[in-house]
């Protein structure tokens, strides 16, 4: 799945889309990737770097894509919004802003009102961030 399709599935649309591709997904997991983390068009990139805590936004977008894909299989079209973050652990700063960022998410719980995801953000096999995302999907 390419960037244009991803942008169509997130509430922000194209201007704020941080993801470049979906590598794989199934009923409980999604693997997303961002190739060009450090670009002048990235609204989160500041002073020559991207702070690790901002990877929560990347993860939230991947979770929103996953939720949209799951709901589209049911014939529904409802956007997902981040409601809360829990148990966030920051392990390292972005090692190299030109190295691809991989986001691995597992859906722990899903209902018609939202979902809970476990997020793991990695860059070149180095874990940068781990945490839980709680999504809200208003009816």
PDB file of N, CA and C in Angstrom, residues 26-61:
ATOM      1  N   UNK A  26      -2.494  -7.849   8.849  1.00  0.00           N
ATOM      2  CA  UNK A  26      -3.493  -8.897   8.937  1.00  0.00           C
ATOM      3  C   UNK A  26      -4.520  -8.466   9.982  1.00  0.00           C
ATOM      4  N   UNK A  27      -5.297  -9.370  10.494  1.00  0.00           N
ATOM      5  CA  UNK A  27      -6.374  -9.019  11.424  1.00  0.00           C
ATOM      6  C   UNK A  27      -5.889  -8.394  12.733  1.00  0.00           C
ATOM      7  N   UNK A  28      -4.661  -8.699  13.148  1.00  0.00           N
ATOM      8  CA  UNK A  28      -4.188  -8.213  14.446  1.00  0.00           C
ATOM      9  C   UNK A  28      -2.905  -7.387  14.384  1.00  0.00           C
ATOM     10  N   UNK A  29      -2.246  -7.314  13.256  1.00  0.00           N
ATOM     11  CA  UNK A  29      -0.951  -6.634  13.170  1.00  0.00           C
ATOM     12  C   UNK A  29      -0.840  -5.772  11.922  1.00  0.00           C
ATOM     13  N   UNK A  30       0.027  -4.756  12.038  1.00  0.00           N
ATOM     14  CA  UNK A  30       0.380  -3.948  10.876  1.00  0.00           C
ATOM     15  C   UNK A  30       1.847  -3.558  10.995  1.00  0.00           C
ATOM     16  N   UNK A  31       2.538  -3.557   9.864  1.00  0.00           N
ATOM     17  CA  UNK A  31       3.935  -3.118   9.779  1.00  0.00           C
ATOM     18  C   UNK A  31       3.968  -1.986   8.762  1.00  0.00           C
ATOM     19  N   UNK A  32       4.263  -0.782   9.248  1.00  0.00           N
ATOM     20  CA  UNK A  32       4.326   0.402   8.390  1.00  0.00           C
ATOM     21  C   UNK A  32       5.758   0.918   8.350  1.00  0.00           C
ATOM     22  N   UNK A  33       6.061   1.708   7.299  1.00  0.00           N
ATOM     23  CA  UNK A  33       7.421   2.243   7.156  1.00  0.00           C
ATOM     24  C   UNK A  33       7.367   3.690   6.679  1.00  0.00           C
ATOM     25  N   UNK A  34       8.285   4.472   7.211  1.00  0.00           N
ATOM     26  CA  UNK A  34       8.503   5.840   6.749  1.00  0.00           C
ATOM     27  C   UNK A  34       9.940   5.905   6.254  1.00  0.00           C
ATOM     28  N   UNK A  35      10.107   6.283   4.989  1.00  0.00           N
ATOM     29  CA  UNK A  35      11.451   6.308   4.393  1.00  0.00           C
ATOM     30  C   UNK A  35      12.173   7.628   4.592  1.00  0.00           C
ATOM     31  N   UNK A  36      11.456   8.700   4.430  1.00  0.00           N
ATOM     32  CA  UNK A  36      12.082  10.022   4.440  1.00  0.00           C
ATOM     33  C   UNK A  36      11.682  10.783   5.685  1.00  0.00           C
ATOM     34  N   UNK A  37      12.245  10.370   6.801  1.00  0.00           N
ATOM     35  CA  UNK A  37      11.894  10.974   8.079  1.00  0.00           C
ATOM     36  C   UNK A  37      12.332  12.434   8.116  1.00  0.00           C
ATOM     37  N   UNK A  38      13.504  12.710   7.602  1.00  0.00           N
ATOM     38  CA  UNK A  38      14.055  14.067   7.661  1.00  0.00           C
ATOM     39  C   UNK A  38      13.877  14.780   6.331  1.00  0.00           C
ATOM     40  N   UNK A  39      12.766  15.451   6.185  1.00  0.00           N
ATOM     41  CA  UNK A  39      12.547  16.269   5.000  1.00  0.00           C
ATOM     42  C   UNK A  39      11.991  17.613   5.425  1.00  0.00           C
ATOM     43  N   UNK A  40      12.206  18.588   4.616  1.00  0.00           N
ATOM     44  CA  UNK A  40      11.718  19.927   4.944  1.00  0.00           C
ATOM     45  C   UNK A  40      10.196  19.983   4.938  1.00  0.00           C
ATOM     46  N   UNK A  41       9.547  19.013   4.312  1.00  0.00           N
ATOM     47  CA  UNK A  41       8.085  19.015   4.283  1.00  0.00           C
ATOM     48  C   UNK A  41       7.472  18.309   5.489  1.00  0.00           C
ATOM     49  N   UNK A  42       8.281  17.656   6.293  1.00  0.00           N
ATOM     50  CA  UNK A  42       7.781  16.981   7.485  1.00  0.00           C
ATOM     51  C   UNK A  42       7.495  18.037   8.555  1.00  0.00           C
ATOM     52  N   UNK A  43       6.215  18.235   8.921  1.00  0.00           N
ATOM     53  CA  UNK A  43       5.890  19.288   9.887  1.00  0.00           C
ATOM     54  C   UNK A  43       6.402  19.002  11.301  1.00  0.00           C
ATOM     55  N   UNK A  44       6.844  17.783  11.586  1.00  0.00           N
ATOM     56  CA  UNK A  44       7.347  17.439  12.909  1.00  0.00           C
ATOM     57  C   UNK A  44       8.865  17.570  13.020  1.00  0.00           C
ATOM     58  N   UNK A  45       9.538  17.718  11.903  1.00  0.00           N
ATOM     59  CA  UNK A  45      10.997  17.810  11.853  1.00  0.00           C
ATOM     60  C   UNK A  45      11.416  19.226  12.229  1.00  0.00           C
ATOM     61  N   UNK A  46      12.248  19.357  13.266  1.00  0.00           N
ATOM     62  CA  UNK A  46      12.619  20.678  13.758  1.00  0.00           C
ATOM     63  C   UNK A  46      14.084  20.715  14.167  1.00  0.00           C
ATOM     64  N   UNK A  47      14.754  21.783  13.796  1.00  0.00           N
ATOM     65  CA  UNK A  47      16.165  21.986  14.161  1.00  0.00           C
ATOM     66  C   UNK A  47      17.048  20.810  13.773  1.00  0.00           C
ATOM     67  N   UNK A  48      16.808  20.264  12.601  1.00  0.00           N
ATOM     68  CA  UNK A  48      17.653  19.196  12.088  1.00  0.00           C
ATOM     69  C   UNK A  48      17.412  17.823  12.672  1.00  0.00           C
ATOM     70  N   UNK A  49      16.292  17.662  13.391  1.00  0.00           N
ATOM     71  CA  UNK A  49      16.035  16.337  13.961  1.00  0.00           C
ATOM     72  C   UNK A  49      14.553  16.110  14.222  1.00  0.00           C
ATOM     73  N   UNK A  50      14.244  14.867  14.508  1.00  0.00           N
ATOM     74  CA  UNK A  50      12.893  14.465  14.885  1.00  0.00           C
ATOM     75  C   UNK A  50      12.994  13.845  16.270  1.00  0.00           C
ATOM     76  N   UNK A  51      12.338  14.426  17.243  1.00  0.00           N
ATOM     77  CA  UNK A  51      12.375  13.883  18.599  1.00  0.00           C
ATOM     78  C   UNK A  51      11.670  12.533  18.652  1.00  0.00           C
ATOM     79  N   UNK A  52      12.238  11.612  19.397  1.00  0.00           N
ATOM     80  CA  UNK A  52      11.716  10.256  19.490  1.00  0.00           C
ATOM     81  C   UNK A  52      10.265  10.217  19.958  1.00  0.00           C
ATOM     82  N   UNK A  53       9.881  11.081  20.875  1.00  0.00           N
ATOM     83  CA  UNK A  53       8.511  11.058  21.384  1.00  0.00           C
ATOM     84  C   UNK A  53       7.493  11.315  20.265  1.00  0.00           C
ATOM     85  N   UNK A  54       7.906  11.999  19.208  1.00  0.00           N
ATOM     86  CA  UNK A  54       7.001  12.276  18.098  1.00  0.00           C
ATOM     87  C   UNK A  54       6.677  11.029  17.272  1.00  0.00           C
ATOM     88  N   UNK A  55       7.403   9.952  17.530  1.00  0.00           N
ATOM     89  CA  UNK A  55       7.096   8.698  16.843  1.00  0.00           C
ATOM     90  C   UNK A  55       5.732   8.159  17.255  1.00  0.00           C
ATOM     91  N   UNK A  56       5.193   8.686  18.348  1.00  0.00           N
ATOM     92  CA  UNK A  56       3.827   8.311  18.729  1.00  0.00           C
ATOM     93  C   UNK A  56       2.841   8.705  17.635  1.00  0.00           C
ATOM     94  N   UNK A  57       3.070   9.829  16.988  1.00  0.00           N
ATOM     95  CA  UNK A  57       2.196  10.245  15.876  1.00  0.00           C
ATOM     96  C   UNK A  57       2.306   9.265  14.707  1.00  0.00           C
ATOM     97  N   UNK A  58       3.506   8.825  14.410  1.00  0.00           N
ATOM     98  CA  UNK A  58       3.701   7.835  13.353  1.00  0.00           C
ATOM     99  C   UNK A  58       2.942   6.549  13.687  1.00  0.00           C
ATOM    100  N   UNK A  59       3.082   6.112  14.927  1.00  0.00           N
ATOM    101  CA  UNK A  59       2.379   4.912  15.371  1.00  0.00           C
ATOM    102  C   UNK A  59       0.877   5.082  15.328  1.00  0.00           C
ATOM    103  N   UNK A  60       0.397   6.251  15.747  1.00  0.00           N
ATOM    104  CA  UNK A  60      -1.044   6.513  15.716  1.00  0.00           C
ATOM    105  C   UNK A  60      -1.578   6.466  14.292  1.00  0.00           C
ATOM    106  N   UNK A  61      -0.802   6.956  13.345  1.00  0.00           N
ATOM    107  CA  UNK A  61      -1.240   6.894  11.952  1.00  0.00           C
ATOM    108  C   UNK A  61      -1.297   5.451  11.458  1.00  0.00           C
TER     109      UNK A  61
END
